[in-house]
Coordinates of C-alpha atoms in Angstrom, one line a residue:
Chain A
M1193 CA 5.9 -80.7 -32.9
D1194 CA 4.9 -81.8 -36.3
S1195 CA 7.2 -81.6 -39.2
E1196 CA 5.6 -78.6 -40.8
T1197 CA 5.9 -76.6 -37.6
E1198 CA 9.4 -77.7 -37.1
N1199 CA 10.2 -76.7 -40.7
I1200 CA 8.9 -73.1 -40.1
T1201 CA 10.6 -72.9 -36.7
K1202 CA 13.9 -73.9 -38.3
T1203 CA 13.2 -71.4 -41.1
K1204 CA 12.7 -68.5 -38.7
S1205 CA 15.7 -69.4 -36.6
S1206 CA 18.0 -69.4 -39.6
I1207 CA 16.8 -66.0 -41.0
G1208 CA 19.7 -63.7 -41.0
R1209 CA 20.8 -60.7 -42.8
R1210 CA 21.3 -62.4 -46.1
K1211 CA 18.6 -65.0 -45.9
I1212 CA 14.8 -64.8 -46.0
A1213 CA 12.0 -67.2 -45.8
L1214 CA 10.1 -67.8 -49.0
K1215 CA 6.5 -69.0 -48.3
I1216 CA 5.0 -70.5 -51.4
F1217 CA 1.3 -71.4 -52.0
R1218 CA 1.0 -75.0 -53.0
T1219 CA -1.9 -76.9 -54.6
N1220 CA -2.6 -79.3 -57.4
T1221 CA -6.2 -79.0 -58.6
A1222 CA -5.8 -82.0 -60.8
K1223 CA -5.4 -84.2 -57.7
S1224 CA -7.3 -82.4 -54.9
N1225 CA -8.5 -79.0 -53.7
K1226 CA -6.2 -79.1 -50.7
T1227 CA -4.1 -75.9 -50.4
Y1228 CA -1.1 -75.2 -48.1
F1229 CA 2.0 -73.2 -47.8
D1230 CA 5.6 -74.4 -47.9
S1231 CA 8.5 -72.4 -46.5
Y1232 CA 12.0 -72.4 -47.8
V1233 CA 15.0 -70.5 -46.6
I1234 CA 16.9 -68.8 -49.5
P1235 CA 20.0 -66.8 -49.5
I1236 CA 19.7 -63.3 -51.0
Q1237 CA 21.8 -60.6 -52.5
P1238 CA 20.7 -57.0 -53.0
W1239 CA 19.8 -57.8 -56.7
T1240 CA 17.9 -61.1 -56.0
T1241 CA 14.5 -61.1 -57.4
V1242 CA 11.5 -63.1 -56.2
L1243 CA 11.9 -65.2 -59.3
D1244 CA 15.5 -65.9 -58.5
G1245 CA 14.4 -67.0 -55.1
L1246 CA 11.7 -69.3 -56.4
L1247 CA 14.1 -70.8 -58.9
Y1248 CA 16.7 -71.3 -56.1
A1249 CA 14.0 -73.1 -54.0
K1250 CA 13.0 -75.2 -57.1
S1251 CA 16.6 -76.1 -57.8
Y1252 CA 17.9 -76.9 -54.3
A1253 CA 14.8 -77.7 -52.1
D1254 CA 11.7 -78.8 -54.1
S1255 CA 11.7 -79.4 -57.8
S1256 CA 7.9 -79.9 -57.8
I1257 CA 7.2 -76.2 -57.2
G1258 CA 5.0 -75.0 -60.1
I1259 CA 6.1 -71.6 -61.6
R1260 CA 5.5 -70.1 -65.0
Y1261 CA 8.3 -67.8 -66.3
S1262 CA 10.3 -67.1 -69.4
C1263 CA 12.2 -63.9 -70.2
R1264 CA 13.3 -62.9 -66.6
M1265 CA 13.2 -59.2 -67.8
A1266 CA 9.6 -58.1 -67.4
S1267 CA 8.9 -58.5 -71.1
C1268 CA 6.9 -61.7 -71.4
G1269 CA 4.5 -61.2 -68.5
S1270 CA 4.6 -64.8 -67.6
C1271 CA 5.7 -64.7 -63.9
G1272 CA 2.8 -62.7 -62.5
M1273 CA 1.9 -63.7 -59.0
K1274 CA 0.7 -62.2 -55.7
I1275 CA 3.8 -61.3 -53.7
N1276 CA 3.2 -60.2 -50.1
G1277 CA -0.5 -59.5 -51.0
V1278 CA 0.1 -57.4 -54.1
P1279 CA 0.0 -58.7 -57.8
R1280 CA 3.6 -58.2 -59.2
L1281 CA 6.0 -59.8 -61.7
A1282 CA 8.3 -62.1 -59.8
C1283 CA 11.2 -61.2 -62.1
Y1284 CA 10.7 -57.5 -61.6
T1285 CA 10.4 -57.5 -57.9
K1286 CA 13.6 -57.4 -55.9
I1287 CA 13.4 -59.1 -52.5
S1288 CA 15.4 -56.3 -51.0
D1289 CA 12.6 -53.9 -51.9
L1290 CA 10.1 -55.9 -49.9
E1291 CA 9.5 -55.3 -46.2
G1292 CA 10.2 -58.0 -43.6
F1293 CA 12.1 -61.3 -43.7
E1294 CA 9.3 -63.3 -45.2
V1295 CA 8.1 -63.2 -48.9
V1296 CA 4.7 -64.8 -49.5
C1297 CA 4.0 -66.0 -53.0
E1298 CA 0.5 -66.8 -54.1
P1299 CA -1.2 -67.3 -57.5
L1300 CA -2.8 -64.3 -59.1
P1301 CA -6.4 -63.7 -57.8
N1302 CA -9.2 -63.7 -60.3
F1303 CA -7.6 -66.6 -62.3
P1304 CA -8.4 -70.3 -62.0
I1305 CA -5.4 -72.0 -60.4
I1306 CA -3.8 -74.9 -62.2
R1307 CA -1.0 -75.8 -59.8
D1308 CA 0.9 -73.8 -57.2
L1309 CA 1.7 -70.4 -58.7
V1310 CA 0.5 -71.3 -62.2
T1311 CA -2.9 -69.9 -63.2
D1312 CA -5.1 -70.4 -66.2
F1313 CA -5.1 -67.4 -68.6
G1314 CA -7.8 -68.8 -70.9
Q1315 CA -10.6 -66.5 -69.8
F1316 CA -8.3 -63.5 -69.8
F1317 CA -7.1 -64.1 -73.3
S1318 CA -10.6 -64.7 -74.6
H1319 CA -11.6 -61.3 -73.2
H1320 CA -8.5 -59.8 -74.9
K1321 CA -9.5 -61.5 -78.2
S1322 CA -13.0 -60.3 -78.0
V1323 CA -12.0 -56.6 -78.4
N1324 CA -10.2 -57.3 -81.8
P1325 CA -6.8 -56.3 -80.7
Y1326 CA -5.4 -55.4 -84.1
L1327 CA -5.7 -52.7 -86.6
I1328 CA -8.7 -52.7 -88.8
K1329 CA -8.1 -50.9 -92.0
K1330 CA -10.6 -51.4 -94.8
H1331 CA -8.7 -49.7 -97.6
I1332 CA -5.0 -50.4 -97.7
D1333 CA -2.9 -48.7 -100.2
R1334 CA -0.7 -51.5 -101.5
G1335 CA 2.0 -49.3 -103.0
E1336 CA 1.0 -48.5 -106.5
S1337 CA 0.8 -44.8 -105.6
A1338 CA 3.5 -42.4 -104.6
E1339 CA 1.7 -41.9 -101.2
L1340 CA 2.3 -45.5 -100.2
S1341 CA 5.0 -44.8 -97.8
Q1342 CA 2.9 -42.1 -96.3
S1343 CA -0.3 -44.2 -95.8
H1344 CA 0.4 -45.2 -92.3
C1345 CA 2.3 -42.1 -91.2
Q1346 CA 1.3 -40.7 -87.9
S1347 CA 2.2 -37.4 -86.2
P1348 CA 3.8 -37.5 -82.8
E1349 CA 0.5 -36.2 -81.3
E1350 CA -1.4 -39.1 -82.9
V1351 CA 1.1 -41.6 -81.5
E1352 CA 1.0 -40.0 -78.1
K1353 CA -2.8 -40.8 -77.8
Y1354 CA -2.2 -44.5 -77.6
L1355 CA 1.5 -45.1 -77.0
Q1356 CA 1.5 -46.0 -73.3
F1357 CA -1.3 -48.5 -73.9
S1358 CA 0.8 -50.3 -76.5
Y1359 CA 3.3 -51.2 -73.8
C1360 CA 0.9 -53.8 -72.3
I1361 CA 2.6 -57.2 -72.0
K1362 CA -0.6 -59.1 -71.1
C1363 CA 0.8 -60.2 -67.7
G1364 CA -2.7 -60.1 -66.2
L1365 CA -1.7 -58.2 -63.1
C1366 CA -4.4 -55.5 -63.7
Y1367 CA -7.0 -58.2 -64.3
S1368 CA -6.1 -59.8 -61.0
A1369 CA -6.2 -56.5 -59.1
C1370 CA -9.6 -55.5 -60.5
P1371 CA -12.5 -55.6 -58.0
T1372 CA -15.1 -55.9 -60.7
V1373 CA -13.5 -58.9 -62.3
A1374 CA -13.6 -60.5 -58.8
T1375 CA -17.4 -60.5 -58.8
D1376 CA -18.3 -60.3 -62.6
V1377 CA -16.6 -62.9 -64.7
K1378 CA -18.2 -61.5 -67.8
F1379 CA -16.5 -58.1 -67.4
P1380 CA -13.7 -57.8 -69.9
G1381 CA -11.3 -56.4 -67.4
P1382 CA -8.9 -53.5 -67.6
Q1383 CA -6.4 -55.1 -69.9
A1384 CA -8.9 -55.8 -72.7
L1385 CA -10.6 -52.5 -72.3
S1386 CA -7.4 -50.5 -72.4
Q1387 CA -6.3 -52.4 -75.5
L1388 CA -9.7 -51.5 -77.0
Y1389 CA -8.9 -47.9 -76.4
R1390 CA -5.3 -48.4 -77.7
Y1391 CA -6.7 -49.5 -81.2
Y1392 CA -9.7 -47.1 -81.1
A1393 CA -7.5 -44.1 -80.5
D1394 CA -5.1 -45.1 -83.3
S1395 CA -5.5 -42.9 -86.3
R1396 CA -4.7 -45.8 -88.7
D1397 CA -7.6 -47.9 -87.4
T1398 CA -11.1 -47.7 -89.1
G1399 CA -12.8 -50.2 -86.9
R1400 CA -15.6 -47.9 -85.8
D1401 CA -17.7 -50.8 -84.5
R1402 CA -15.2 -51.7 -81.8
L1403 CA -17.1 -50.0 -79.1
A1404 CA -20.2 -52.2 -79.6
T1405 CA -18.3 -55.2 -78.3
V1406 CA -18.1 -53.6 -74.8
D1407 CA -21.3 -51.6 -74.8
N1408 CA -23.4 -54.2 -72.9
R1409 CA -24.5 -54.9 -69.4
H1410 CA -21.2 -56.5 -68.4
G1411 CA -19.1 -54.2 -70.5
I1412 CA -17.1 -51.0 -69.9
W1413 CA -19.8 -49.4 -67.7
R1414 CA -19.2 -51.8 -64.9
C1415 CA -15.7 -50.3 -64.2
H1416 CA -15.9 -48.7 -60.6
F1417 CA -12.7 -46.7 -61.4
A1418 CA -11.0 -48.2 -58.3
G1419 CA -7.7 -47.6 -60.1
S1420 CA -5.9 -50.7 -58.7
C1421 CA -5.3 -51.8 -62.3
S1422 CA -3.1 -48.8 -62.9
R1423 CA -1.4 -49.2 -59.6
V1424 CA -0.1 -52.7 -60.2
C1425 CA 0.9 -52.4 -63.9
P1426 CA 4.7 -53.1 -64.1
K1427 CA 5.0 -51.3 -67.5
G1428 CA 3.5 -48.0 -66.4
V1429 CA 0.3 -48.4 -68.4
D1430 CA -2.7 -46.6 -67.0
P1431 CA -5.7 -48.9 -67.9
A1432 CA -8.1 -46.8 -65.7
L1433 CA -7.3 -43.8 -67.8
G1434 CA -7.9 -45.8 -71.0
I1435 CA -11.3 -46.9 -69.7
Q1436 CA -12.3 -43.4 -68.8
L1437 CA -11.2 -42.0 -72.2
L1438 CA -13.1 -44.8 -73.9
R1439 CA -16.2 -43.9 -71.9
S1440 CA -15.9 -40.3 -72.9
Y1441 CA -16.0 -41.4 -76.5
M1442 CA -19.0 -43.5 -75.9
L1443 CA -20.8 -40.7 -74.1
G1444 CA -20.0 -38.3 -77.0
I1445 CA -17.8 -36.1 -74.9
S1446 CA -14.7 -36.8 -76.9
K1447 CA -14.7 -37.0 -80.7
N1448 CA -12.2 -39.2 -82.5
Q1449 CA -10.2 -37.5 -85.2
P1450 CA -11.2 -38.2 -88.7
K1451 CA -9.9 -41.6 -89.9
Chain B
M822 CA -34.9 -60.5 -74.5
N823 CA -32.4 -58.3 -76.3
R824 CA -35.0 -56.6 -78.3
F825 CA -36.4 -55.0 -75.2
T826 CA -33.1 -53.6 -73.9
L827 CA -31.5 -50.3 -74.6
K828 CA -27.7 -50.1 -75.3
E829 CA -25.9 -49.9 -72.0
S830 CA -24.3 -46.6 -73.0
M831 CA -27.8 -45.1 -73.4
I832 CA -28.9 -46.5 -70.1
M833 CA -25.8 -45.0 -68.5
K834 CA -26.4 -41.6 -70.1
I835 CA -29.9 -41.7 -68.6
H836 CA -28.4 -42.8 -65.3
Y837 CA -25.9 -39.8 -65.2
V838 CA -28.5 -37.3 -66.4
T839 CA -31.1 -38.4 -63.9
G840 CA -28.5 -38.3 -61.1
L841 CA -27.4 -34.7 -62.0
A842 CA -31.0 -33.6 -62.4
A843 CA -32.1 -35.2 -59.1
M844 CA -29.3 -33.3 -57.3
L845 CA -30.8 -30.1 -58.8
V846 CA -34.4 -30.7 -57.8
V847 CA -33.5 -32.1 -54.4
A848 CA -31.4 -28.9 -53.8
I849 CA -34.6 -26.8 -54.8
H850 CA -36.6 -29.0 -52.4
I851 CA -34.1 -28.4 -49.5
L852 CA -33.8 -24.7 -50.2
M853 CA -37.6 -24.3 -50.1
R854 CA -37.2 -24.9 -46.4
L855 CA -35.3 -21.6 -46.2
I856 CA -38.3 -19.6 -47.4
S857 CA -40.8 -21.2 -45.1
P858 CA -40.9 -21.1 -41.3
Y859 CA -39.0 -24.1 -39.9
N860 CA -41.6 -25.0 -37.2
L861 CA -44.3 -25.3 -39.9
T862 CA -42.4 -27.6 -42.2
L863 CA -43.8 -30.8 -40.9
Q864 CA -47.3 -29.5 -39.9
Y865 CA -50.0 -31.4 -41.8
D866 CA -51.8 -28.3 -43.1
H867 CA -48.6 -26.7 -44.3
V868 CA -47.4 -29.8 -46.1
I869 CA -50.8 -30.2 -47.8
L870 CA -50.6 -26.5 -48.8
N871 CA -47.2 -27.2 -50.4
Y872 CA -48.7 -29.9 -52.5
H873 CA -51.4 -27.5 -53.6
N874 CA -48.7 -25.3 -55.2
L875 CA -48.6 -27.0 -58.5
L876 CA -45.0 -25.8 -59.3
Y877 CA -43.8 -27.4 -56.1
A878 CA -45.8 -30.5 -56.7
A879 CA -44.1 -30.8 -60.1
V880 CA -40.7 -30.5 -58.3
L881 CA -41.7 -33.4 -56.0
E882 CA -43.0 -35.4 -58.8
S883 CA -39.7 -34.9 -60.7
I884 CA -37.7 -35.9 -57.6
L885 CA -39.8 -39.1 -57.4
V886 CA -39.3 -40.0 -61.1
L887 CA -35.6 -39.0 -61.3
I888 CA -34.6 -40.8 -58.1
S889 CA -36.6 -43.9 -59.0
I890 CA -35.0 -44.2 -62.4
H891 CA -31.5 -43.5 -61.0
G892 CA -31.9 -45.7 -57.9
F893 CA -33.4 -48.7 -59.4
N894 CA -30.9 -48.6 -62.3
G895 CA -28.2 -48.5 -59.6
L896 CA -29.8 -51.5 -57.9
R897 CA -29.9 -53.3 -61.3
I898 CA -26.2 -52.7 -61.8
I899 CA -25.3 -54.0 -58.3
L900 CA -27.4 -57.1 -58.7
L901 CA -25.9 -57.8 -62.1
E902 CA -22.4 -57.6 -60.6
L903 CA -23.4 -59.8 -57.8
R904 CA -24.3 -62.8 -59.9
Q905 CA -24.3 -63.7 -63.6
G906 CA -26.6 -66.0 -65.6
M907 CA -29.4 -65.4 -68.2
Y908 CA -32.3 -66.1 -65.8
W909 CA -30.9 -64.0 -63.0
E910 CA -30.0 -61.1 -65.2
N911 CA -33.3 -61.0 -67.1
G912 CA -35.2 -61.5 -63.8
V913 CA -33.3 -58.6 -62.2
I914 CA -34.0 -56.3 -65.1
V915 CA -37.7 -57.1 -65.2
A916 CA -38.0 -56.9 -61.4
T917 CA -36.2 -53.5 -61.2
I918 CA -38.3 -52.0 -64.0
V919 CA -41.6 -53.3 -62.4
A920 CA -40.5 -52.0 -59.0
M921 CA -39.5 -48.6 -60.4
I922 CA -42.9 -48.2 -62.2
A923 CA -44.7 -49.3 -59.0
V924 CA -42.9 -46.8 -56.9
V925 CA -43.5 -44.0 -59.4
L926 CA -47.2 -44.8 -59.7
Y927 CA -47.7 -45.0 -56.0
G928 CA -45.8 -41.8 -55.4
T929 CA -47.6 -40.0 -58.2
R930 CA -51.0 -41.1 -56.7
T931 CA -50.0 -39.6 -53.4
I932 CA -48.9 -36.3 -55.0
I933 CA -52.1 -36.1 -57.0
I934 CA -54.3 -36.8 -54.0
A935 CA -52.5 -34.4 -51.8
S936 CA -52.5 -31.7 -54.3
G937 CA -56.3 -31.9 -54.7
L938 CA -56.1 -32.6 -58.4
G939 CA -57.7 -36.0 -57.9
L940 CA -60.8 -34.6 -56.3

């Protein structure tokens, strides 16, 4: 029996009510393309998250495990990974909510792997940047007039149009779940497209040319409406809805309110 | 190459319109079977007679054109998603347009000959 098999056997035999096996994808692309899984037995409580488990393994078993994390409260979007086959935030996934006695952690699909569970977000952020994710306002009232404080006011209805899309934390889960991104690297992905809608639907924005950035052969029209992006979003954003609403603007079915 | 291409939103509008219109004319084509005896539908003389009905020949021609545009654009989309790269993408676009034109021309030729207009 080799050491790896022995390790897994030991792991399985020690699995009890308050312990689970954490199986972690390992690789280091800087050294070689070899990939493998390491298993660790970790104690759990009802509130233990996958990130807690990973940090336990990193602290007490193998300090070389590569993880990216920061806030531990689903705000920063750093700890996205594939957990038991589904893209999730490790800090937002309780182990007790997962089925079975084994938790498998893999890097996010559709992202180049750097090391272990750490992926390269360069392409993802360049797609995000390409849609100009900020308010474009050509004529800003700088306060000389009495209406200054009113210049950016919005009604609740106007806010409602884009509010849910502004909750995006850029964790990349939707991007990793998208089947179009898997085959077409030039496709901006659900995150960038939903952010484009977020600013396009904002009554304060005057950037009417935004749509041209995604009106190309690898742009918004390549979305298959699989809906997996909306399913995996940890913040309740519905990128698939944003894409369909954006399409309706582009087809002339919906008209934006006067800006 | 960009100067030869339409905006993608315009192409997709054409795609959706041709798809919906094709459903309509194909429905007419299928429903025509209801008003002709079933055992005659594939008989040579009966088929040729159908082509001689110019209104029906126009329906067949529109099916040919609409499905060719819709189908070859769909094929273009699939192939563009399959692989990326300037040569591949431009090659796919040219190849699908040429194939679409070839199919429409060949089908139109058949319709014209069968309808007797070419004689």
